[in-house]
Tab-separated table of C-alpha atoms in Angstrom:
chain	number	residue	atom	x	y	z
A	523	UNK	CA	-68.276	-40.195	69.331
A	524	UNK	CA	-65.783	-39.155	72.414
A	525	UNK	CA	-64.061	-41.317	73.926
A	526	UNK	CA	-64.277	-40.828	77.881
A	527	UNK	CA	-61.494	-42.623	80.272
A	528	UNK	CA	-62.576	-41.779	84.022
A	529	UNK	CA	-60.986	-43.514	87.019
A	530	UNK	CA	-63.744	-43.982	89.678
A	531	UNK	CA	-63.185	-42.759	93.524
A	532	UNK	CA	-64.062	-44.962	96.534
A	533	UNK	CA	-65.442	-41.743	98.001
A	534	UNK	CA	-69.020	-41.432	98.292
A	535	UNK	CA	-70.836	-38.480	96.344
A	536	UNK	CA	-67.499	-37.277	94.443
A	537	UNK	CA	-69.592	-35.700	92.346
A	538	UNK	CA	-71.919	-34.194	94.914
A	539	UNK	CA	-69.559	-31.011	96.159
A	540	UNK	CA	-72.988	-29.183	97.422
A	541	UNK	CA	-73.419	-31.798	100.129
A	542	UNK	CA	-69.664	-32.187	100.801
A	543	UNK	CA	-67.840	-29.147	101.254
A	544	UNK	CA	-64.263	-29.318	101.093
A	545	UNK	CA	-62.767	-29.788	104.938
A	546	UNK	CA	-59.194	-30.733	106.445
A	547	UNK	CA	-58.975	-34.169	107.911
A	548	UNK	CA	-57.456	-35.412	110.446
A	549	UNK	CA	-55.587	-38.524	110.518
A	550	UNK	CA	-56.883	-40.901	113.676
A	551	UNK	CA	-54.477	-41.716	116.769
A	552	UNK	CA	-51.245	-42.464	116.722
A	553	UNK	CA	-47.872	-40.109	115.981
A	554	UNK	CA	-49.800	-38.944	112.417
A	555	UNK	CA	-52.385	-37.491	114.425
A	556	UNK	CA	-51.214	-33.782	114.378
A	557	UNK	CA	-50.740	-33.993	110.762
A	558	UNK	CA	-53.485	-32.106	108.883
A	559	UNK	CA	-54.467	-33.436	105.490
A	560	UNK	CA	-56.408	-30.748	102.770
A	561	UNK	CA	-58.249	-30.882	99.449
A	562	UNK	CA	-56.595	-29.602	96.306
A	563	UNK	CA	-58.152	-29.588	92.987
A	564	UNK	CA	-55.539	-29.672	90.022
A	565	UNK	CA	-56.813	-29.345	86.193
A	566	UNK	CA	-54.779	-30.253	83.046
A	567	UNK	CA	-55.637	-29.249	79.235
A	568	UNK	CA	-52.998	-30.703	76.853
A	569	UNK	CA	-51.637	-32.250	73.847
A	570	UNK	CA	-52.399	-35.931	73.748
A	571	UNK	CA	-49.685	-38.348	74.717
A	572	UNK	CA	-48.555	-41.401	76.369
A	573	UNK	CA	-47.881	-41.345	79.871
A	574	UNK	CA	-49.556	-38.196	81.372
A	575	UNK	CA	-51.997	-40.415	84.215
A	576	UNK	CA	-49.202	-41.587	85.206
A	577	UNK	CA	-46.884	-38.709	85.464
A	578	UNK	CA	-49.581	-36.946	86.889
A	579	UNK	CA	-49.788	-39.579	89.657
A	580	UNK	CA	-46.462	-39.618	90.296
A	581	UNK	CA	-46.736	-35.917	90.969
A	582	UNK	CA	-49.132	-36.239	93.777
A	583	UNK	CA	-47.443	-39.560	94.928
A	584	UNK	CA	-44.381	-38.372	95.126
A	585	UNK	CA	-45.429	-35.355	97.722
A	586	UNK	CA	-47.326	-37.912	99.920
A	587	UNK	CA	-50.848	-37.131	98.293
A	588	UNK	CA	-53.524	-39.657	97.707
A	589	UNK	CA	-55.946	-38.809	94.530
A	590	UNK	CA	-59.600	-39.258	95.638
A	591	UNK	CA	-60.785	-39.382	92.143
A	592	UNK	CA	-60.016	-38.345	88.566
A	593	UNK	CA	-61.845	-37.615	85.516
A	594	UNK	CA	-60.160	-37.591	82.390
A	595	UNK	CA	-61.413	-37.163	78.641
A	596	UNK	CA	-59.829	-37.628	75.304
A	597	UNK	CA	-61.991	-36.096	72.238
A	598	UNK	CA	-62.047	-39.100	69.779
A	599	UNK	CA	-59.173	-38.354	66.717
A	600	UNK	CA	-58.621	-35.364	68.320
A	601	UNK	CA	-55.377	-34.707	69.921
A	602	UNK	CA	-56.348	-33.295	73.438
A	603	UNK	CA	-56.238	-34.314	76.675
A	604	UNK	CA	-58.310	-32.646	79.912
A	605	UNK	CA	-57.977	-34.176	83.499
A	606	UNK	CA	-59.519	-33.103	86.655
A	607	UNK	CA	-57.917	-34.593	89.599
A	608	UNK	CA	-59.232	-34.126	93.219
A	609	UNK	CA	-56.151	-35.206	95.864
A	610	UNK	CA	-55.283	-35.101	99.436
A	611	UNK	CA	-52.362	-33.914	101.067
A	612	UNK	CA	-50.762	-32.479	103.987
A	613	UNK	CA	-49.323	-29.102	103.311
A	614	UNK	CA	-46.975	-29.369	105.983
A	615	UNK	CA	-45.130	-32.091	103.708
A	616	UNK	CA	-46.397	-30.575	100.328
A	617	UNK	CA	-45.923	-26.720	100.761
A	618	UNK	CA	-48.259	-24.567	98.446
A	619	UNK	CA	-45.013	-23.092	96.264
A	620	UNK	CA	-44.037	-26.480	95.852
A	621	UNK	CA	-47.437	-27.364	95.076
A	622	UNK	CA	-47.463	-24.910	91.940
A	623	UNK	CA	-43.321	-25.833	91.495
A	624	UNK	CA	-44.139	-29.301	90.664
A	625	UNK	CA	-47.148	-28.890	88.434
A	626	UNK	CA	-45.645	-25.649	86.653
A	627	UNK	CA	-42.754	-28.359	85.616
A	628	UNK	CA	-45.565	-31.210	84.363
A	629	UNK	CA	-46.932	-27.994	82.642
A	630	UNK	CA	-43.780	-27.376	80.572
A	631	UNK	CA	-43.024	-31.012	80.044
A	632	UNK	CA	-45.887	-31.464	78.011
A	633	UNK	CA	-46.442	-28.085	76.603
A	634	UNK	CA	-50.069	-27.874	78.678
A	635	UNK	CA	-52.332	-25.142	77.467
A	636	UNK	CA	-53.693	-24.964	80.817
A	637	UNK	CA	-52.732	-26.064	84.493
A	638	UNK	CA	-54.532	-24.930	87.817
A	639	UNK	CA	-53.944	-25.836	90.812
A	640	UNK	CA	-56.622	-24.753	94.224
A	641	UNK	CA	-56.409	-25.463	97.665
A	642	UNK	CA	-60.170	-24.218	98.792
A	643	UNK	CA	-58.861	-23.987	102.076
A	644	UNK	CA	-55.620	-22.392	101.777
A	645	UNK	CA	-56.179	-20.329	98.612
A	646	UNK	CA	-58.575	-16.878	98.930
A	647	UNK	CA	-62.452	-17.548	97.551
A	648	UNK	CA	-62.961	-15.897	94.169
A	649	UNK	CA	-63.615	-12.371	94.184
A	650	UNK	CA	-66.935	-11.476	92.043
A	651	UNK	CA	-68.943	-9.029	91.169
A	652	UNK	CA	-73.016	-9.547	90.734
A	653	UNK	CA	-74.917	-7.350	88.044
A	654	UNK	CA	-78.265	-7.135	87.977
A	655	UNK	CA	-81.589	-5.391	86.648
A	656	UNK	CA	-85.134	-5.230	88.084
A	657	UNK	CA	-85.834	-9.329	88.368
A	658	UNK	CA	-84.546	-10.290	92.080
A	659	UNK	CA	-84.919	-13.803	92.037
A	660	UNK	CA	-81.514	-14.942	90.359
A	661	UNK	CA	-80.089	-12.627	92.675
A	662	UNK	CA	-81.858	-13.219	95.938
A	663	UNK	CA	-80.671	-16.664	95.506
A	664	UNK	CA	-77.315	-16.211	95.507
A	665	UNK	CA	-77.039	-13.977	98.000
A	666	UNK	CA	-78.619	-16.727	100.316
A	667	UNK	CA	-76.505	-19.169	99.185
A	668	UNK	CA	-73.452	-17.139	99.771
A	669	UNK	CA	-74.654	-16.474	103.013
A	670	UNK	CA	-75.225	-20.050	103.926
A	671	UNK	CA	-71.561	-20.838	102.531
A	672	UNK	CA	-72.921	-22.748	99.865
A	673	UNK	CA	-71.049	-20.456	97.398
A	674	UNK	CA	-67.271	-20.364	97.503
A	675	UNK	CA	-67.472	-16.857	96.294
A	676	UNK	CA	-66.476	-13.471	98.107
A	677	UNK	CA	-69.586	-10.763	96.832
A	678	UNK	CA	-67.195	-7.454	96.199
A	679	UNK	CA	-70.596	-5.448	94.807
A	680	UNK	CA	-73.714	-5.739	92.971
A	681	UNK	CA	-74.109	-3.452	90.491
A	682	UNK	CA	-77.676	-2.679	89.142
A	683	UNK	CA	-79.452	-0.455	86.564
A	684	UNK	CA	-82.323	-0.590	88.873
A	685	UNK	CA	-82.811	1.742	91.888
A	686	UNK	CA	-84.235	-0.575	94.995
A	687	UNK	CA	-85.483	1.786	97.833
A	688	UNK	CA	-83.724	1.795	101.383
A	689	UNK	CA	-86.146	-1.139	102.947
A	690	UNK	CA	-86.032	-3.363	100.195
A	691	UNK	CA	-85.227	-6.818	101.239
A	692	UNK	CA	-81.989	-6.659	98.762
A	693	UNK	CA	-80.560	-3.592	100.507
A	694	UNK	CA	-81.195	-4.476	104.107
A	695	UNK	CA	-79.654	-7.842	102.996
A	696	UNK	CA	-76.274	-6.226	101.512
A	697	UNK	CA	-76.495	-3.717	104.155
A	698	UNK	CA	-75.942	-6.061	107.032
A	699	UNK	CA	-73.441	-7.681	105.084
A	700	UNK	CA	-71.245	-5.172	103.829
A	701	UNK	CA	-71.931	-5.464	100.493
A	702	UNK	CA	-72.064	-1.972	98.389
A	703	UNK	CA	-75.010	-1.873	95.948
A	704	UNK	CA	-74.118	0.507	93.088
A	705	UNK	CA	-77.102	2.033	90.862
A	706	UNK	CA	-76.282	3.056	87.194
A	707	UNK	CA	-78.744	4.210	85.110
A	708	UNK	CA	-78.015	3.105	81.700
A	709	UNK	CA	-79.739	4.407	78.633
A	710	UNK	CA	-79.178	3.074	74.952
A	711	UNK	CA	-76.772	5.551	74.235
A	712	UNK	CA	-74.809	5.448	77.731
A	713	UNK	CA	-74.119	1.966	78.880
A	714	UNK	CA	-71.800	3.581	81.731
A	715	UNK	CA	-69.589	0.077	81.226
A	716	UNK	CA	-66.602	2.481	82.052
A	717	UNK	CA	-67.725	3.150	85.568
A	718	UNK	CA	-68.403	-1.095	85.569
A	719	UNK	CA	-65.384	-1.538	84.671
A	720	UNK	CA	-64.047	0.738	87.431
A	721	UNK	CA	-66.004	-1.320	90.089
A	722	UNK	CA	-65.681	-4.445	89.197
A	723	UNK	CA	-61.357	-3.962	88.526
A	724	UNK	CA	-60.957	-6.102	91.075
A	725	UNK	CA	-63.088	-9.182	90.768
A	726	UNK	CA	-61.943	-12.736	89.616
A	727	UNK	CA	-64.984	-13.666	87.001
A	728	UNK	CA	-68.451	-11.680	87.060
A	729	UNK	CA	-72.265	-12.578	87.096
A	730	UNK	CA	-74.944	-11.513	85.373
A	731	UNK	CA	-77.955	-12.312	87.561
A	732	UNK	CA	-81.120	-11.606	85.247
A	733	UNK	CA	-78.761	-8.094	84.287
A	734	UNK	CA	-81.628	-7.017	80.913
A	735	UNK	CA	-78.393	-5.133	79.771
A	736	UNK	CA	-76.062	-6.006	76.230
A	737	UNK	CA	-72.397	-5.763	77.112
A	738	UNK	CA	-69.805	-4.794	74.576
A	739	UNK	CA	-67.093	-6.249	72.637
A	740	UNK	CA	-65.017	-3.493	74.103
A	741	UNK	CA	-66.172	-3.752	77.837
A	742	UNK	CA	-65.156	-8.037	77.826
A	743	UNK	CA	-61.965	-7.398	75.949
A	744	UNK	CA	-61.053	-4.864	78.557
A	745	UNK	CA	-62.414	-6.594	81.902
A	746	UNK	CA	-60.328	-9.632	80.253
A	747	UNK	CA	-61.850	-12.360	83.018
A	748	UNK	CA	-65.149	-14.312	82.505
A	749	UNK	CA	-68.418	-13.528	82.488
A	750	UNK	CA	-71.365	-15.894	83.494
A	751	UNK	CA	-75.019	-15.230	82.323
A	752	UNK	CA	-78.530	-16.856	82.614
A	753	UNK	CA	-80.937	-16.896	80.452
A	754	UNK	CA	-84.339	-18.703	79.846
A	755	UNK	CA	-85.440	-21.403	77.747
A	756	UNK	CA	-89.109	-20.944	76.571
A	757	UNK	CA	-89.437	-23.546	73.575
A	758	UNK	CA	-89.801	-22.310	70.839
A	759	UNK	CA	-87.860	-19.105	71.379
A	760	UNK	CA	-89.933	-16.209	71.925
A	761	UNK	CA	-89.004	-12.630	71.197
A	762	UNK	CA	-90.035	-8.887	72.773
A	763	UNK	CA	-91.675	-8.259	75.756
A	764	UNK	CA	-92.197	-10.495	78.191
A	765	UNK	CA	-91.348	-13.866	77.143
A	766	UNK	CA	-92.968	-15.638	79.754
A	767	UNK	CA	-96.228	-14.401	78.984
A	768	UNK	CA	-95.860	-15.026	75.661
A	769	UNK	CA	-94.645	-18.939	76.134
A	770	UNK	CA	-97.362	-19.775	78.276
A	771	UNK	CA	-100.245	-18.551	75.848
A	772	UNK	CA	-98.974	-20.316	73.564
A	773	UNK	CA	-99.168	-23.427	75.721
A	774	UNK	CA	-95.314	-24.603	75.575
A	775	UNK	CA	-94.832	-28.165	76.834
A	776	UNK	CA	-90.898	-27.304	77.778
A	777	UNK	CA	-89.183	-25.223	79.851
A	778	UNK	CA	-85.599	-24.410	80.542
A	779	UNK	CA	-82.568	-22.319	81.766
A	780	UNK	CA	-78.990	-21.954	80.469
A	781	UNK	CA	-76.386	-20.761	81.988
A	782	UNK	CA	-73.153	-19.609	79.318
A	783	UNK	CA	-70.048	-16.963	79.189
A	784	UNK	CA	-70.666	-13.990	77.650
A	785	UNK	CA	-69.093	-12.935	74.211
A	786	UNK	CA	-69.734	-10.546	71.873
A	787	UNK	CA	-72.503	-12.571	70.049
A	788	UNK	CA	-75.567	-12.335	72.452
A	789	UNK	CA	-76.852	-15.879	73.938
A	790	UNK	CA	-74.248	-17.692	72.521
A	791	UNK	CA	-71.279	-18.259	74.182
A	792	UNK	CA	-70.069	-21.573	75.278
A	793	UNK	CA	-72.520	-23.427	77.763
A	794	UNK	CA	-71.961	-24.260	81.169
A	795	UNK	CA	-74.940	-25.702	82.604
A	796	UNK	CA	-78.648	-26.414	81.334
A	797	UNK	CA	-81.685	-27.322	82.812
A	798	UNK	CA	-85.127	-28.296	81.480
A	799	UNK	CA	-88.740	-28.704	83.142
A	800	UNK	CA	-92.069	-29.982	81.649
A	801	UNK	CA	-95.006	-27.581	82.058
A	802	UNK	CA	-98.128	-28.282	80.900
A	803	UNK	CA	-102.185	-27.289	80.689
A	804	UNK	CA	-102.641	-27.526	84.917
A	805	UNK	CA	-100.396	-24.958	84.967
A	806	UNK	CA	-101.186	-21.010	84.994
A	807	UNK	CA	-99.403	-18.384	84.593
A	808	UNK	CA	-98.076	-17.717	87.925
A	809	UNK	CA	-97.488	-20.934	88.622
A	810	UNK	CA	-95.340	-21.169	84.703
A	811	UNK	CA	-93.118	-18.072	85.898
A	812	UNK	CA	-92.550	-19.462	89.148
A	813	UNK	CA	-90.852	-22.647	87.632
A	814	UNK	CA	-89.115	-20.773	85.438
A	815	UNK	CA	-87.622	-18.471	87.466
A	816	UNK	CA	-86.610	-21.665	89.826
A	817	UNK	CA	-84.647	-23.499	86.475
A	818	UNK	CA	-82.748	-20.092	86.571
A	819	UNK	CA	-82.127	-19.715	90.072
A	820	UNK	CA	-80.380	-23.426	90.272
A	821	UNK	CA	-78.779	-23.499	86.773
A	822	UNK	CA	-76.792	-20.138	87.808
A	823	UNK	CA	-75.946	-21.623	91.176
A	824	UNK	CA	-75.051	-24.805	89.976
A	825	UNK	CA	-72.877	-23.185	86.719
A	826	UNK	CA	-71.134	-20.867	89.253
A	827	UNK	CA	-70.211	-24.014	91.686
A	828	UNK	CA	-68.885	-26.151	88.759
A	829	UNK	CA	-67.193	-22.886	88.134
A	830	UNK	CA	-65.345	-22.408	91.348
A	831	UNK	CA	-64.620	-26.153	91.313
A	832	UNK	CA	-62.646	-26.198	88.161
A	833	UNK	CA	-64.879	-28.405	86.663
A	834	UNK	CA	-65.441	-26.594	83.310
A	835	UNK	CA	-62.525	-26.098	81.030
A	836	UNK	CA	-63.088	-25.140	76.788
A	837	UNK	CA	-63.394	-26.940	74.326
A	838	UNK	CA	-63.095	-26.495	70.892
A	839	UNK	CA	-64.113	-22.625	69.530
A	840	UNK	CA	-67.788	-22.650	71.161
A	841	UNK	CA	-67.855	-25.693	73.525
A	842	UNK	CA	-66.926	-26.467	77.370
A	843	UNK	CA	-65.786	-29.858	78.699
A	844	UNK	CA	-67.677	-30.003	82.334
A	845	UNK	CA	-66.334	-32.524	84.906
């Protein structure tokens, strides 16, 4: 059993980013009142020892922040330690090189395996890249979201081995937004990951929105960045053609999504987010896809948000700690 430390915030809904964006505030009257305070997110992976809350703390302290909330966890006779630490500052007092100065120096003090540090306001949104086959509704979504700001993401492409005609509702979407659509057709023998690879060179992390295609060992050692996928959960597992069809003659009782990074083994790379939905006889089938699709639609949002919030960190050979 794990044993979980976690220091609580006083803020309301700390752990509700999708209905509290991260804004600069401004301190009320007086001589502070041109001082501008921001968000920064800071996460910590390493070696267990005494003392690293509070040097931590002193960190942010010491610069003038104030830590909204922490999480922290300790794996039980394991010797790890993760922290996620959500802090406000004024970057006038706590410059952003001094920012990554200090923590760089907690980092080598005790031998961290990882420390990252994000202003969302100050820092550029991650770059991605979207692939996708014939299924729209994983991708649809996000490109709403992203227009509504409800993804901190910057869309550099979507990449499909689908061709959608000129007045599709995709393409006039990523037309009036500048988005390039790239079609690739892919066979079994030609994969074209090499002209992927090209397009996607500079992206920070990629999704696969509903993309029906098998990358390689070779194409995710060379990209080198993560890879997000979704994938459904019909219980049990079905196999071949249309899944869907198949789960709801045999009158499943469960339903689910999963949302993972890619590796070389298909479907099972380390999780990120899950979701799960009871179905039952009222349904048909329409109304059995259209739930399905929905558990995919918000288990890649929500995987991608966590994502962009530093909020999932590995664990282990095959497991993620999610804050």
């Amino acid at each position: 059993m794990a044993l979980t430390r976690r220091i609580s915030s006083s803020i309301p809904h700390y752990f509700g980013f999708a209905e509290r964006s991260f804004k600069s505030y401004k301190l009320p009257g007086g001589p502070s009142s041109s001082s501008s305070l921001t968000h920064g997110i800071h996460v910590f992976h390493c070696p267990d020892q005494v003392g690293i809350v509070a040097k931590l703390s002193e960190c942010i302290a010491s610069r003038g922040g104030n830590i909204l909330g922490a999480d922290i966890f300790v794996p039980e006779k394991k010797n790890v330690f993760y922290s996620r630490n959500e802090f406000l500052f004024d970057p006038v007092k706590w410059p952003r090189e001094q920012m990554d100065e200090d923590f760089l120096n907690l980092s080598k003090l005790f031998s961290a395996t990882r420390s990252v540090v994000r202003v969302p306001d100050l820092d550029p949104k991650f770059k991605i890249g979207i692939l996708a086959s014939k299924q729209d509704h994983c991708l649809v979504d996000l490109l709403h979201r992203w227009q509504e700001g409800r993804l901190p993401v910057e869309i550099t492409c979507v990449i499909s081995n689908h061709e959608r005609g000129p007045n599709t509702h995709v393409i006039r979407f990523l037309e009036r937004n500048n988005i390039p659509y790239h079609y690739l057709n892919t066979t079994k023998e030609n994969k074209r990951e090499g002209e992927i690879l090209e397009l996607v060179l500079d992206t920070d992390f990629l999704v696969l929105a509903r993309y029906m295609q098998i990358l390689s060992g070779n194409f995710l050692r060379t990209y080198g960045k993560d890879v997000i996928n979704i994938h459904h959960g019909l219980l049990p597992s079905f196999k071949g053609g249309n899944p869907s069809k198949q789960a709801f003659d045999a009158g499943v009782k469960l339903i689910g999504a999963t949302s993972h990074f890619v590796t070389e083994e298909l479907d099972s790379g380390p999780i990120i987010e899950q979701m799960v939905e009871r179905v039952s006889h009222r349904d048909n089938l329409e109304s059995f896809v259209q739930k399905s699709e929905n558990l995919e639609r918000q288990c890649l949002a929500k995987a991608m948000r966590s994502y962009c919030e530093l909020r999932v960190l590995p664990y282990e050979e095959n497991r993620t700690v999610v804050f």
